Amino acid sequence: MSDYMFMLESHLRPDQNRVLKEVQAAAAEANMNLFITGGAMRDMLGGFPIQDIDFTVEGNAPKLAKTVAAKSKAEVLRVDENRKVAYLLFPGGVHVTIGMARQEKFAKAGSKPQVSPATLHEYLRGCDFTINSIALSLNPASRGLLLDPNNGVGDLERKELRAVSNFALYDDPVRMLRLQRFRIRLSFAIDERTKMQYDNAREANLESKVSASSLLEELRHIAAEPNVADVVKTLEEEKLLTLFASSLTGAKVNHAGLQKLQKMRQMIPVGSDIELPMMGLFLDVLTEKFTPKEEQALAKSLVLEKADLDQWHKLDARAKKLEKDLKSAKLQKPSQLYLAVSKASGDLILYLLLNSKERIVQDRIKNFFGKYLPMAQEVTDRDVTAAKGVEPGTPKFQKAREEVILQRLDARPKKTPPPEEPPAVPPPPAPMFARKYSSRT
């Protein structure tokens, strides 16, 4: 195993590693060249948590995605038929993209690109920023080989955002929003030439050329950002926020609510198995000060899909059921509370933290994050094998792991005996005073 493969597998959660193996197996069976690319490589090499896994294949990506979904019970969320990119959700909340290695040519700024199949090297040279143009081969003959034609690794080390080409922001102006989002998330500086390209594109008002579909995709990424409030504030300062809705200006921007959401969002630790669909909750907080007419205008301008609208408008009704469960007097044991919260969708948990008036619900969720979830994350694979005799990777392992966690949560802490008192030390003898003799006269 190469050092990079070891690094990748060390950064991935167990459920993400399982997905990696499933996609590798499907690509090998289809005789397709498969690579890890994009954000997964950037986050791995930059030392950041890997949120989504981006696969690129030299071949028919949607067909491979369909095959993978059928074998692994994953859900195909949507497919970009033009770019040949499929977005999937795997059990355990693992988000994956499987895209075709491609070249994109733009007739004019913001236009629909003409897409053609390409080699991986051609694809990497057409990416947006150098830190996103790094790949790792997953093919048997070259497994673990790092491909970095634009020196993205060097820019990661310098903590610098640099466009791959001199026309990256002109061709696809949504990259201007992406540039600001990455600047906030990674705390990287913008390369001088890229900053000049950005300023020239803004002077030419190219942000107005961003399509509704590109804006919607970017808004999904913004919703998933841990520092979502900071990203929204930056876009407002850059006068880019009104691209999503003309009402997003001044007092209509719910900065206080977004800051609270950001704080609550960061309570969910890295590596947690809690599924976290954020789009509906983000829209709910973002538009809190909107009128119904303004909400409808935003949905229409972005061409929100039914899944997005359902996540947004049915959020309160879905959260009511969880709130009722968490109020129940039946939740007597830590294991019962752990199961009730850990099995719930993350957006509902955060929604209740933000909005529930029930003190017991608030306290129980905070106990889950403050005590029970950290205890669960302390259970190692070795602990499970020692307690249940089940090896990692086997079908029964996940269930065995849950059983060990629940047993630990309900185990009464051992009472430590009070320290023994040291033996009594006898008091020191009374001091001997010298006798006084009177002087002879």
PDB file of N, CA and C in Angstrom, residues 57-101:
ATOM      1  N   VAL A  57     -14.108   8.991 -13.300  1.00  0.00           N
ATOM      2  CA  VAL A  57     -13.814   7.807 -14.111  1.00  0.00           C
ATOM      3  C   VAL A  57     -13.602   8.215 -15.558  1.00  0.00           C
ATOM      4  N   GLU A  58     -12.764   7.484 -16.234  1.00  0.00           N
ATOM      5  CA  GLU A  58     -12.612   7.654 -17.673  1.00  0.00           C
ATOM      6  C   GLU A  58     -13.622   6.716 -18.343  1.00  0.00           C
ATOM      7  N   GLY A  59     -14.851   7.200 -18.472  1.00  0.00           N
ATOM      8  CA  GLY A  59     -15.917   6.367 -19.014  1.00  0.00           C
ATOM      9  C   GLY A  59     -17.277   6.893 -18.621  1.00  0.00           C
ATOM     10  N   ASN A  60     -18.275   6.042 -18.695  1.00  0.00           N
ATOM     11  CA  ASN A  60     -19.673   6.417 -18.465  1.00  0.00           C
ATOM     12  C   ASN A  60     -19.956   6.457 -16.961  1.00  0.00           C
ATOM     13  N   ALA A  61     -19.844   7.651 -16.382  1.00  0.00           N
ATOM     14  CA  ALA A  61     -20.003   7.792 -14.930  1.00  0.00           C
ATOM     15  C   ALA A  61     -21.436   7.519 -14.465  1.00  0.00           C
ATOM     16  N   PRO A  62     -22.474   8.064 -15.120  1.00  0.00           N
ATOM     17  CA  PRO A  62     -23.841   7.775 -14.654  1.00  0.00           C
ATOM     18  C   PRO A  62     -24.175   6.281 -14.667  1.00  0.00           C
ATOM     19  N   LYS A  63     -23.664   5.572 -15.664  1.00  0.00           N
ATOM     20  CA  LYS A  63     -23.918   4.130 -15.732  1.00  0.00           C
ATOM     21  C   LYS A  63     -23.248   3.422 -14.553  1.00  0.00           C
ATOM     22  N   LEU A  64     -22.011   3.805 -14.239  1.00  0.00           N
ATOM     23  CA  LEU A  64     -21.319   3.215 -13.091  1.00  0.00           C
ATOM     24  C   LEU A  64     -22.058   3.551 -11.798  1.00  0.00           C
ATOM     25  N   ALA A  65     -22.538   4.789 -11.680  1.00  0.00           N
ATOM     26  CA  ALA A  65     -23.275   5.196 -10.478  1.00  0.00           C
ATOM     27  C   ALA A  65     -24.536   4.359 -10.301  1.00  0.00           C
ATOM     28  N   LYS A  66     -25.223   4.094 -11.388  1.00  0.00           N
ATOM     29  CA  LYS A  66     -26.443   3.286 -11.337  1.00  0.00           C
ATOM     30  C   LYS A  66     -26.116   1.869 -10.869  1.00  0.00           C
ATOM     31  N   THR A  67     -25.020   1.317 -11.351  1.00  0.00           N
ATOM     32  CA  THR A  67     -24.600  -0.028 -10.947  1.00  0.00           C
ATOM     33  C   THR A  67     -24.250  -0.070  -9.466  1.00  0.00           C
ATOM     34  N   VAL A  68     -23.486   0.930  -9.019  1.00  0.00           N
ATOM     35  CA  VAL A  68     -23.082   0.997  -7.609  1.00  0.00           C
ATOM     36  C   VAL A  68     -24.307   1.124  -6.712  1.00  0.00           C
ATOM     37  N   ALA A  69     -25.243   2.004  -7.110  1.00  0.00           N
ATOM     38  CA  ALA A  69     -26.434   2.227  -6.298  1.00  0.00           C
ATOM     39  C   ALA A  69     -27.252   0.954  -6.144  1.00  0.00           C
ATOM     40  N   ALA A  70     -27.355   0.191  -7.227  1.00  0.00           N
ATOM     41  CA  ALA A  70     -28.144  -1.046  -7.187  1.00  0.00           C
ATOM     42  C   ALA A  70     -27.524  -2.079  -6.248  1.00  0.00           C
ATOM     43  N   LYS A  71     -26.195  -2.123  -6.192  1.00  0.00           N
ATOM     44  CA  LYS A  71     -25.520  -3.134  -5.380  1.00  0.00           C
ATOM     45  C   LYS A  71     -25.396  -2.736  -3.914  1.00  0.00           C
ATOM     46  N   SER A  72     -25.370  -1.443  -3.634  1.00  0.00           N
ATOM     47  CA  SER A  72     -25.088  -0.995  -2.267  1.00  0.00           C
ATOM     48  C   SER A  72     -26.267  -0.330  -1.578  1.00  0.00           C
ATOM     49  N   LYS A  73     -27.422  -0.296  -2.226  1.00  0.00           N
ATOM     50  CA  LYS A  73     -28.622   0.345  -1.674  1.00  0.00           C
ATOM     51  C   LYS A  73     -28.420   1.840  -1.489  1.00  0.00           C
ATOM     52  N   ALA A  74     -27.573   2.444  -2.306  1.00  0.00           N
ATOM     53  CA  ALA A  74     -27.396   3.898  -2.279  1.00  0.00           C
ATOM     54  C   ALA A  74     -28.515   4.552  -3.084  1.00  0.00           C
ATOM     55  N   GLU A  75     -28.750   5.815  -2.802  1.00  0.00           N
ATOM     56  CA  GLU A  75     -29.777   6.578  -3.508  1.00  0.00           C
ATOM     57  C   GLU A  75     -29.113   7.563  -4.472  1.00  0.00           C
ATOM     58  N   VAL A  76     -29.517   7.521  -5.727  1.00  0.00           N
ATOM     59  CA  VAL A  76     -29.038   8.503  -6.697  1.00  0.00           C
ATOM     60  C   VAL A  76     -29.876   9.768  -6.520  1.00  0.00           C
ATOM     61  N   LEU A  77     -29.271  10.804  -5.957  1.00  0.00           N
ATOM     62  CA  LEU A  77     -30.017  12.026  -5.660  1.00  0.00           C
ATOM     63  C   LEU A  77     -30.353  12.801  -6.924  1.00  0.00           C
ATOM     64  N   ARG A  78     -29.388  12.927  -7.818  1.00  0.00           N
ATOM     65  CA  ARG A  78     -29.611  13.644  -9.077  1.00  0.00           C
ATOM     66  C   ARG A  78     -28.443  13.351 -10.007  1.00  0.00           C
ATOM     67  N   VAL A  79     -28.658  13.647 -11.271  1.00  0.00           N
ATOM     68  CA  VAL A  79     -27.629  13.436 -12.286  1.00  0.00           C
ATOM     69  C   VAL A  79     -27.548  14.671 -13.164  1.00  0.00           C
ATOM     70  N   ASP A  80     -26.360  15.215 -13.312  1.00  0.00           N
ATOM     71  CA  ASP A  80     -26.106  16.300 -14.267  1.00  0.00           C
ATOM     72  C   ASP A  80     -25.828  15.634 -15.611  1.00  0.00           C
ATOM     73  N   GLU A  81     -26.844  15.621 -16.469  1.00  0.00           N
ATOM     74  CA  GLU A  81     -26.730  14.910 -17.743  1.00  0.00           C
ATOM     75  C   GLU A  81     -25.732  15.565 -18.687  1.00  0.00           C
ATOM     76  N   ASN A  82     -25.534  16.868 -18.553  1.00  0.00           N
ATOM     77  CA  ASN A  82     -24.598  17.551 -19.442  1.00  0.00           C
ATOM     78  C   ASN A  82     -23.153  17.216 -19.081  1.00  0.00           C
ATOM     79  N   ARG A  83     -22.825  17.351 -17.798  1.00  0.00           N
ATOM     80  CA  ARG A  83     -21.455  17.089 -17.349  1.00  0.00           C
ATOM     81  C   ARG A  83     -21.208  15.614 -17.031  1.00  0.00           C
ATOM     82  N   LYS A  84     -22.284  14.818 -17.028  1.00  0.00           N
ATOM     83  CA  LYS A  84     -22.170  13.384 -16.721  1.00  0.00           C
ATOM     84  C   LYS A  84     -21.620  13.169 -15.315  1.00  0.00           C
ATOM     85  N   VAL A  85     -22.291  13.801 -14.346  1.00  0.00           N
ATOM     86  CA  VAL A  85     -21.921  13.673 -12.941  1.00  0.00           C
ATOM     87  C   VAL A  85     -23.149  13.196 -12.170  1.00  0.00           C
ATOM     88  N   ALA A  86     -22.986  12.139 -11.370  1.00  0.00           N
ATOM     89  CA  ALA A  86     -24.069  11.607 -10.545  1.00  0.00           C
ATOM     90  C   ALA A  86     -23.769  11.885  -9.074  1.00  0.00           C
ATOM     91  N   TYR A  87     -24.810  12.274  -8.341  1.00  0.00           N
ATOM     92  CA  TYR A  87     -24.692  12.561  -6.909  1.00  0.00           C
ATOM     93  C   TYR A  87     -25.445  11.473  -6.152  1.00  0.00           C
ATOM     94  N   LEU A  88     -24.752  10.804  -5.231  1.00  0.00           N
ATOM     95  CA  LEU A  88     -25.330   9.666  -4.523  1.00  0.00           C
ATOM     96  C   LEU A  88     -25.267   9.866  -3.015  1.00  0.00           C
ATOM     97  N   LEU A  89     -26.224   9.236  -2.332  1.00  0.00           N
ATOM     98  CA  LEU A  89     -26.229   9.193  -0.874  1.00  0.00           C
ATOM     99  C   LEU A  89     -26.233   7.735  -0.449  1.00  0.00           C
ATOM    100  N   PHE A  90     -25.188   7.329   0.285  1.00  0.00           N
ATOM    101  CA  PHE A  90     -25.045   5.952   0.733  1.00  0.00           C
ATOM    102  C   PHE A  90     -25.564   5.804   2.162  1.00  0.00           C
ATOM    103  N   PRO A  91     -25.914   4.585   2.559  1.00  0.00           N
ATOM    104  CA  PRO A  91     -26.283   4.358   3.963  1.00  0.00           C
ATOM    105  C   PRO A  91     -25.199   4.869   4.904  1.00  0.00           C
ATOM    106  N   GLY A  92     -25.643   5.493   5.999  1.00  0.00           N
ATOM    107  CA  GLY A  92     -24.687   6.102   6.921  1.00  0.00           C
ATOM    108  C   GLY A  92     -24.443   7.566   6.622  1.00  0.00           C
ATOM    109  N   GLY A  93     -25.166   8.108   5.613  1.00  0.00           N
ATOM    110  CA  GLY A  93     -25.038   9.535   5.310  1.00  0.00           C
ATOM    111  C   GLY A  93     -23.797   9.905   4.528  1.00  0.00           C
ATOM    112  N   VAL A  94     -23.212   8.963   3.778  1.00  0.00           N
ATOM    113  CA  VAL A  94     -22.004   9.239   2.992  1.00  0.00           C
ATOM    114  C   VAL A  94     -22.414   9.821   1.635  1.00  0.00           C
ATOM    115  N   HIS A  95     -21.977  11.050   1.373  1.00  0.00           N
ATOM    116  CA  HIS A  95     -22.271  11.705   0.104  1.00  0.00           C
ATOM    117  C   HIS A  95     -21.123  11.477  -0.877  1.00  0.00           C
ATOM    118  N   VAL A  96     -21.484  11.122  -2.105  1.00  0.00           N
ATOM    119  CA  VAL A  96     -20.498  10.745  -3.119  1.00  0.00           C
ATOM    120  C   VAL A  96     -20.888  11.362  -4.449  1.00  0.00           C
ATOM    121  N   THR A  97     -19.893  11.797  -5.223  1.00  0.00           N
ATOM    122  CA  THR A  97     -20.113  12.142  -6.622  1.00  0.00           C
ATOM    123  C   THR A  97     -19.269  11.204  -7.484  1.00  0.00           C
ATOM    124  N   ILE A  98     -19.864  10.757  -8.579  1.00  0.00           N
ATOM    125  CA  ILE A  98     -19.134   9.963  -9.569  1.00  0.00           C
ATOM    126  C   ILE A  98     -19.268  10.711 -10.893  1.00  0.00           C
ATOM    127  N   GLY A  99     -18.161  11.261 -11.361  1.00  0.00           N
ATOM    128  CA  GLY A  99     -18.203  12.099 -12.552  1.00  0.00           C
ATOM    129  C   GLY A  99     -17.294  11.583 -13.654  1.00  0.00           C
ATOM    130  N   MET A 100     -17.631  11.969 -14.859  1.00  0.00           N
ATOM    131  CA  MET A 100     -16.825  11.591 -16.026  1.00  0.00           C
ATOM    132  C   MET A 100     -15.650  12.545 -16.176  1.00  0.00           C
ATOM    133  N   ALA A 101     -14.469  12.010 -16.472  1.00  0.00           N
ATOM    134  CA  ALA A 101     -13.334  12.861 -16.836  1.00  0.00           C
ATOM    135  C   ALA A 101     -13.704  13.561 -18.148  1.00  0.00           C
TER     136      ALA A 101
END
